[in-house]
CSV table of C-alpha atoms and ligand atoms in Angstrom, one decimal:
chain,number,residue,atom,x,y,z
A,1,MET,CA,69.8,-1.6,19.8
A,2,ARG,CA,71.0,-0.1,16.6
A,3,LEU,CA,69.7,3.4,15.8
A,4,ALA,CA,70.0,4.8,12.3
A,5,LEU,CA,70.4,8.4,11.3
A,6,GLN,CA,66.8,8.8,10.4
A,7,ASP,CA,65.5,7.1,13.5
A,8,ARG,CA,63.4,9.2,16.0
A,9,LEU,CA,63.6,7.9,19.6
A,10,PHE,CA,60.7,8.4,22.0
A,11,VAL,CA,61.7,7.4,25.6
A,12,LEU,CA,59.2,7.0,28.4
A,13,THR,CA,60.6,6.7,31.9
A,14,GLY,CA,59.0,5.8,35.3
A,15,ALA,CA,59.9,5.5,39.0
A,16,GLY,CA,62.3,2.6,38.2
A,17,ILE,CA,64.9,4.8,36.6
A,18,SER,CA,65.2,6.8,39.9
A,19,ALA,CA,65.2,3.7,42.1
A,20,GLU,CA,69.0,3.3,42.0
A,21,SER,CA,69.3,6.9,43.1
A,22,GLY,CA,67.5,5.9,46.3
A,23,LEU,CA,64.1,7.4,45.4
A,24,ALA,CA,61.2,5.0,46.4
A,25,THR,CA,59.2,3.5,43.6
A,26,PHE,CA,55.4,3.1,44.1
A,27,ARG,CA,55.3,-0.6,43.7
A,28,GLY,CA,58.6,-1.1,45.4
A,29,SER,CA,57.1,0.1,48.7
A,30,GLY,CA,53.9,-2.0,48.4
A,31,GLY,CA,51.7,0.7,46.9
A,32,LEU,CA,52.5,3.0,49.7
A,33,TRP,CA,54.4,6.2,49.1
A,34,ASN,CA,56.5,6.4,52.2
A,35,GLY,CA,53.7,5.0,54.3
A,36,HIS,CA,51.0,7.0,52.7
A,37,ARG,CA,48.2,5.5,50.5
A,38,VAL,CA,48.2,7.3,47.2
A,39,GLU,CA,44.5,8.2,47.6
A,40,GLU,CA,45.6,10.1,50.8
A,41,VAL,CA,48.1,12.3,49.2
A,42,ALA,CA,48.0,12.4,45.3
A,43,THR,CA,44.3,13.1,44.5
A,44,PRO,CA,42.3,16.4,44.4
A,45,GLU,CA,40.1,14.9,47.1
A,46,ALA,CA,43.1,14.4,49.3
A,47,TRP,CA,44.0,18.1,48.8
A,48,ASP,CA,40.5,19.3,49.6
A,49,ALA,CA,40.4,17.0,52.7
A,50,ASP,CA,43.8,17.8,54.2
A,51,PRO,CA,46.2,20.2,52.3
A,52,GLU,CA,48.6,20.1,55.3
A,53,LEU,CA,49.1,16.4,54.9
A,54,VAL,CA,49.6,16.8,51.1
A,55,TRP,CA,52.2,19.6,51.6
A,56,ARG,CA,53.9,17.5,54.3
A,57,PHE,CA,54.1,14.6,51.9
A,58,TYR,CA,55.5,16.7,48.9
A,59,SER,CA,57.9,18.5,51.2
A,60,MET,CA,59.4,15.1,52.1
A,61,ARG,CA,59.5,14.2,48.4
A,62,ARG,CA,61.3,17.5,47.8
A,63,ARG,CA,63.9,16.7,50.5
A,64,ASP,CA,64.5,13.1,49.2
A,65,ALA,CA,64.9,14.4,45.6
A,66,LEU,CA,67.3,17.2,46.7
A,67,ALA,CA,69.4,14.6,48.5
A,68,ALA,CA,69.4,12.2,45.5
A,69,GLN,CA,72.0,12.2,42.6
A,70,PRO,CA,71.3,11.3,39.0
A,71,ASN,CA,72.6,7.7,38.2
A,72,ALA,CA,74.2,6.1,35.2
A,73,ALA,CA,70.8,5.5,33.5
A,74,HIS,CA,69.9,9.2,33.6
A,75,THR,CA,73.3,10.1,32.3
A,76,ALA,CA,73.1,7.6,29.5
A,77,LEU,CA,69.9,9.1,28.2
A,78,ALA,CA,71.4,12.6,28.3
A,79,ARG,CA,74.3,11.3,26.2
A,80,ILE,CA,72.0,9.7,23.7
A,81,GLU,CA,70.1,12.9,23.4
A,82,GLU,CA,73.5,14.7,22.6
A,83,LYS,CA,73.9,12.4,19.7
A,84,LEU,CA,70.4,12.4,18.4
A,85,GLY,CA,69.5,16.0,19.0
A,86,ASP,CA,65.9,16.8,18.0
A,87,ARG,CA,65.4,13.1,17.0
A,88,PHE,CA,65.2,12.4,20.7
A,89,TYR,CA,62.2,13.1,23.0
A,90,LEU,CA,62.0,12.1,26.7
A,91,CYS,CA,58.6,11.9,28.4
A,92,THR,CA,58.8,11.1,32.1
A,93,GLN,CA,56.2,10.2,34.6
A,94,ASN,CA,58.6,11.2,37.4
A,95,VAL,CA,58.3,14.4,39.2
A,96,ASP,CA,62.0,14.5,40.4
A,97,ASP,CA,64.5,16.6,38.5
A,98,LEU,CA,67.2,13.9,38.1
A,99,HIS,CA,66.9,13.7,34.3
A,100,GLU,CA,67.6,17.5,34.1
A,101,ARG,CA,70.5,17.2,36.6
A,102,ALA,CA,72.0,14.5,34.3
A,103,GLY,CA,71.8,17.0,31.4
A,104,SER,CA,68.5,16.0,29.6
A,105,LEU,CA,67.1,19.0,27.7
A,106,ARG,CA,64.3,17.6,25.4
A,107,ILE,CA,62.3,16.4,28.4
A,108,HIS,CA,58.6,16.6,29.4
A,109,HIS,CA,57.2,15.9,32.8
A,110,MET,CA,53.7,14.6,31.9
A,111,HIS,CA,52.8,14.3,35.7
A,112,GLY,CA,54.3,17.6,36.8
A,113,THR,CA,57.4,18.5,38.7
A,114,LEU,CA,58.3,18.5,42.4
A,115,PHE,CA,60.0,21.9,42.4
A,116,GLN,CA,57.2,23.9,40.9
A,117,SER,CA,54.0,25.2,42.7
A,118,ARG,CA,50.9,27.0,41.4
A,119,CYS,CA,48.0,29.1,42.7
A,120,VAL,CA,44.8,27.1,42.6
A,121,ARG,CA,43.0,30.2,41.1
A,122,CYS,CA,45.7,32.0,39.0
A,123,ASN,CA,47.0,28.6,37.8
A,124,LYS,CA,50.4,30.0,36.9
A,125,SER,CA,53.2,27.7,38.0
A,126,PHE,CA,56.4,29.1,39.6
A,127,PRO,CA,59.8,27.6,40.8
A,128,ASP,CA,59.5,26.6,44.5
A,129,GLN,CA,62.0,24.5,46.6
A,130,SER,CA,60.4,25.4,49.9
A,131,PHE,CA,59.2,22.9,52.5
A,132,TYR,CA,55.7,23.4,54.0
A,133,GLU,CA,55.5,21.4,57.2
A,134,THR,CA,53.4,23.6,59.4
A,135,PRO,CA,49.8,24.5,59.4
A,136,ASP,CA,50.8,27.9,58.0
A,137,LEU,CA,50.5,27.0,54.3
A,138,PRO,CA,51.5,29.1,51.3
A,139,THR,CA,49.0,31.6,49.7
A,140,CYS,CA,49.1,33.4,46.3
A,141,LYS,CA,50.8,36.9,46.4
A,142,THR,CA,48.3,38.0,43.8
A,143,CYS,CA,45.0,36.7,45.0
A,144,ALA,CA,45.7,35.2,48.4
A,145,SER,CA,44.3,31.8,47.2
A,146,PRO,CA,46.0,28.5,48.3
A,147,ILE,CA,49.2,27.4,46.6
A,148,ARG,CA,49.4,23.7,45.6
A,149,PRO,CA,52.2,21.5,44.3
A,150,HIS,CA,52.4,21.7,40.4
A,151,ILE,CA,51.7,17.9,40.2
A,152,VAL,CA,49.2,15.9,38.2
A,153,TRP,CA,47.1,13.9,40.7
A,154,PHE,CA,45.0,10.8,40.0
A,155,GLY,CA,41.9,11.9,38.2
A,156,GLU,CA,43.6,15.0,36.7
A,157,ILE,CA,44.6,15.4,33.1
A,158,PRO,CA,48.3,14.9,32.4
A,159,LEU,CA,50.3,17.9,31.0
A,160,ASP,CA,50.5,18.7,27.3
A,161,MET,CA,49.1,15.4,26.1
A,162,ASP,CA,48.7,16.8,22.5
A,163,ASN,CA,52.5,17.3,22.1
A,164,ILE,CA,53.2,13.8,23.6
A,165,TYR,CA,50.8,12.3,21.0
A,166,ARG,CA,52.5,14.4,18.2
A,167,GLU,CA,55.9,13.1,19.3
A,168,LEU,CA,54.6,9.5,19.5
A,169,ASP,CA,53.1,9.9,16.0
A,170,CYS,CA,56.6,10.7,14.4
A,171,ALA,CA,58.8,8.3,16.5
A,172,THR,CA,60.3,5.3,14.8
A,173,THR,CA,61.3,3.6,18.1
A,174,LEU,CA,59.6,3.6,21.6
A,175,LEU,CA,62.0,2.8,24.6
A,176,VAL,CA,60.3,2.4,27.9
A,177,VAL,CA,62.4,2.3,31.1
A,178,GLY,CA,61.4,1.5,34.7
A,179,THR,CA,57.6,1.7,34.8
A,180,SER,CA,55.1,-1.1,35.8
A,181,GLY,CA,52.5,-0.2,33.2
A,182,SER,CA,49.8,0.4,35.9
A,183,VAL,CA,49.0,4.1,35.3
A,184,TYR,CA,47.2,5.5,32.2
A,185,PRO,CA,47.5,7.2,29.8
A,186,ALA,CA,51.3,6.5,30.0
A,187,ALA,CA,50.7,2.7,30.1
A,188,GLY,CA,48.9,3.0,26.8
A,189,PHE,CA,51.8,4.6,24.8
A,190,VAL,CA,53.1,1.1,23.8
A,191,ASP,CA,49.7,0.3,22.3
A,192,ILE,CA,49.7,3.5,20.2
A,193,ALA,CA,53.3,2.6,19.1
A,194,ASN,CA,52.1,-1.0,18.1
A,195,ARG,CA,49.2,0.4,16.1
A,196,ARG,CA,51.8,2.5,14.2
A,197,GLY,CA,54.0,-0.6,13.8
A,198,ILE,CA,57.1,1.0,15.3
A,199,ARG,CA,59.6,-1.0,17.4
A,200,THR,CA,58.9,-1.1,21.2
A,201,ILE,CA,61.5,-2.0,23.9
A,202,TYR,CA,61.1,-2.3,27.7
A,203,ILE,CA,64.1,-2.1,30.2
A,204,GLY,CA,63.5,-3.1,33.9
A,205,PRO,CA,64.4,-5.9,36.3
A,206,GLU,CA,60.9,-7.4,36.2
A,207,GLU,CA,58.1,-7.8,33.5
A,208,PRO,CA,55.7,-4.8,33.4
A,209,LEU,CA,51.9,-5.4,33.5
A,210,ASN,CA,51.8,-4.7,29.8
A,211,THR,CA,54.8,-6.9,29.0
A,212,HIS,CA,53.0,-8.5,26.0
A,213,ALA,CA,52.7,-5.3,24.2
A,214,PHE,CA,56.6,-5.0,23.8
A,215,ASP,CA,58.7,-6.4,20.9
A,216,ASP,CA,61.7,-6.7,23.2
A,217,ILE,CA,62.0,-7.0,27.0
A,218,ILE,CA,65.4,-6.4,28.6
A,219,LEU,CA,65.2,-7.7,32.2
A,220,SER,CA,68.0,-5.6,33.8
A,221,PRO,CA,68.4,-2.6,36.1
A,222,ALA,CA,68.4,0.5,34.0
A,223,THR,CA,72.0,1.5,35.1
A,224,GLN,CA,73.3,-1.8,33.7
A,225,ALA,CA,71.3,-1.8,30.4
A,226,LEU,CA,71.2,1.7,29.2
A,227,PRO,CA,74.8,2.9,29.1
A,228,THR,CA,75.8,0.2,26.5
A,229,MET,CA,72.5,-0.4,24.8
A,230,ILE,CA,72.3,2.1,22.1
A,231,GLU,CA,74.6,1.9,19.1
A,232,LEU,CA,74.2,4.7,16.6
A,233,VAL,CA,74.8,3.5,13.0
A,234,PRO,CA,75.4,5.9,10.1
B,301,LIG,C1,43.8,10.6,33.5
B,301,LIG,C2,52.3,12.3,40.1
B,301,LIG,C3,42.3,11.4,31.8
B,301,LIG,C4,52.1,12.3,41.6
B,301,LIG,C5,51.2,10.4,39.2
B,301,LIG,C6,41.0,2.3,35.4
B,301,LIG,C7,41.6,1.7,34.2
B,301,LIG,C8,42.5,2.6,33.6
B,301,LIG,C9,42.8,3.8,34.0
B,301,LIG,C10,42.2,4.3,35.1
B,301,LIG,C11,41.3,3.6,35.8
B,301,LIG,N1,40.8,4.2,36.9
B,301,LIG,C12,41.4,5.5,36.8
B,301,LIG,C13,42.2,5.5,35.8
B,301,LIG,C14,43.0,6.6,35.4
B,301,LIG,C15,44.2,6.8,36.3
B,301,LIG,C16,45.0,5.4,36.5
B,301,LIG,O1,45.7,5.1,35.5
B,301,LIG,N2,44.8,4.8,37.6
B,301,LIG,C17,45.5,3.5,37.8
B,301,LIG,C18,46.0,3.4,39.2
B,301,LIG,C19,44.5,2.4,37.4
B,301,LIG,N3,45.0,7.8,35.6
B,301,LIG,C20,44.8,9.1,35.9
B,301,LIG,O2,44.1,9.5,36.8
B,301,LIG,C21,45.6,10.0,35.0
B,301,LIG,N4,44.7,11.0,34.4
B,301,LIG,O3,43.7,9.4,33.2
B,301,LIG,O4,43.2,11.7,32.9
B,301,LIG,C22,43.0,11.5,30.6
B,301,LIG,C23,43.4,10.4,29.9
B,301,LIG,C24,44.1,10.4,28.7
B,301,LIG,C25,44.3,11.7,28.1
B,301,LIG,C26,43.9,12.8,28.8
B,301,LIG,C27,43.2,12.7,30.0
B,301,LIG,C28,46.6,10.8,35.9
B,301,LIG,C29,47.6,9.8,36.4
B,301,LIG,C30,48.8,10.6,37.0
B,301,LIG,C31,48.8,10.5,38.5
B,301,LIG,N5,50.1,11.1,39.1
B,301,LIG,N6,52.4,11.0,39.7
B,301,LIG,C32,53.3,12.0,42.4
B,301,LIG,O5,54.3,11.5,41.8
B,301,LIG,O6,53.3,12.3,43.5
B,301,LIG,S1,51.2,8.7,38.7
B,301,LIG,C33,52.6,8.1,39.5
B,301,LIG,O7,52.4,6.7,39.7
B,301,LIG,C34,54.0,8.2,38.8
B,301,LIG,O8,54.1,9.4,38.0
B,301,LIG,C35,53.8,7.0,37.8
B,301,LIG,O9,53.0,7.3,36.7
B,301,LIG,C36,53.0,6.0,38.7
B,301,LIG,C37,53.9,5.1,39.3
B,301,LIG,O10,54.2,4.1,38.2
B,301,LIG,P1,55.7,3.7,37.9
B,301,LIG,O11,56.4,5.0,37.6
B,301,LIG,O12,55.5,2.8,36.8
B,301,LIG,O13,56.3,3.2,39.2
B,301,LIG,P2,56.0,1.8,39.9
B,301,LIG,O14,56.4,1.9,41.3
B,301,LIG,O15,54.6,1.4,39.7
B,301,LIG,O16,56.9,0.7,39.1
B,301,LIG,C38,58.3,0.9,39.2
B,301,LIG,C39,58.8,0.0,38.0
B,301,LIG,O17,60.3,0.2,38.0
B,301,LIG,C40,58.6,-1.4,38.3
B,301,LIG,O18,58.1,-2.1,37.0
B,301,LIG,C41,60.0,-2.0,38.6
B,301,LIG,O19,60.2,-3.3,38.1
B,301,LIG,C42,60.9,-1.0,37.9
B,301,LIG,N7,62.2,-0.9,38.5
B,301,LIG,C43,62.6,-1.1,39.8
B,301,LIG,N8,63.9,-1.0,39.9
B,301,LIG,C44,64.4,-0.6,38.7
B,301,LIG,C45,63.3,-0.6,37.8
B,301,LIG,N9,63.4,-0.3,36.5
B,301,LIG,C46,64.7,-0.1,36.0
B,301,LIG,N10,65.9,-0.1,36.8
B,301,LIG,C47,65.7,-0.3,38.1
B,301,LIG,N11,66.8,-0.4,39.0
B,302,LIG,ZN1,46.5,33.5,42.7
């Protein structure tokens, strides 16, 4: 893909870009997240019903992410950002920190981040790498209310949607990597891009659910396609 100097690249990533780092995708494990149905662990209802189970789940996700390393696809995107500077924007559905560990700076986690927690009442998020795997769950130092993962659960509004739409509105190319197109509003970004008439490309080993919405589909693992894919032309 040739990108010219005036091009602005909007990149959307999903669980597939972290698959080759050993982190389970949602679909890859048959809709189960490490044996848990999403409804049991990634919804406000699940949190109200069993916060201990939810914290055990996210503590396990924190361990997995800490043990994982960024792969060549994460690194390739950080390299492209170096060349494009503020004409590059990375929106990820992933809650792991592999993009940052690969060097990505202009990145937004629309579904939250694993290594942040927040008080359910004060609502201020703070860095937190702890594991909570006992009934003694964390409480807020200010108001003693429960502390929850700073994650967007199903039925909750993704973070900073206004800025995402702003970036989509000024992009000239949309590149989507490793997402099945099953979860909204992220799965609808390509439709917004098409309405604006900008170029849309998908990278992944299998066709996503919204495959027909893309101009180009590159059926390849991200680590094989991304490092050589983008050619910057003056
Ligand atoms: C909202 C954090 C209102 C948690 C997540 C009916 C119709 C339409 C929508 C809905 C509906 N009913 C309900 C909804 C809304 C709901 C939704 O979309 N539900 C789905 C299931 C139907 N959405 C919401 O609730 C969202 N909120 O809508 O608020 C609103 C709307 C607009 C504007 C403002 C407000 C909130 C959703 C966020 C939930 N939280 N994550 C956590 O991670 O613990 S979603 C979570 O699941 C991920 O973040 C990601 O988004 C999704 C998983 O999808 P993928 O990342 O795509 O992963 P998947 O496993 O599915 O696919 C992996 C892909 O990788 C595959 O395609 C595979 O081929 C590919 N791959 C594999 N190996 C590789 C690879 N690719 C490249 N290289 C490889 N090596
Ligand atoms: Zn508080």
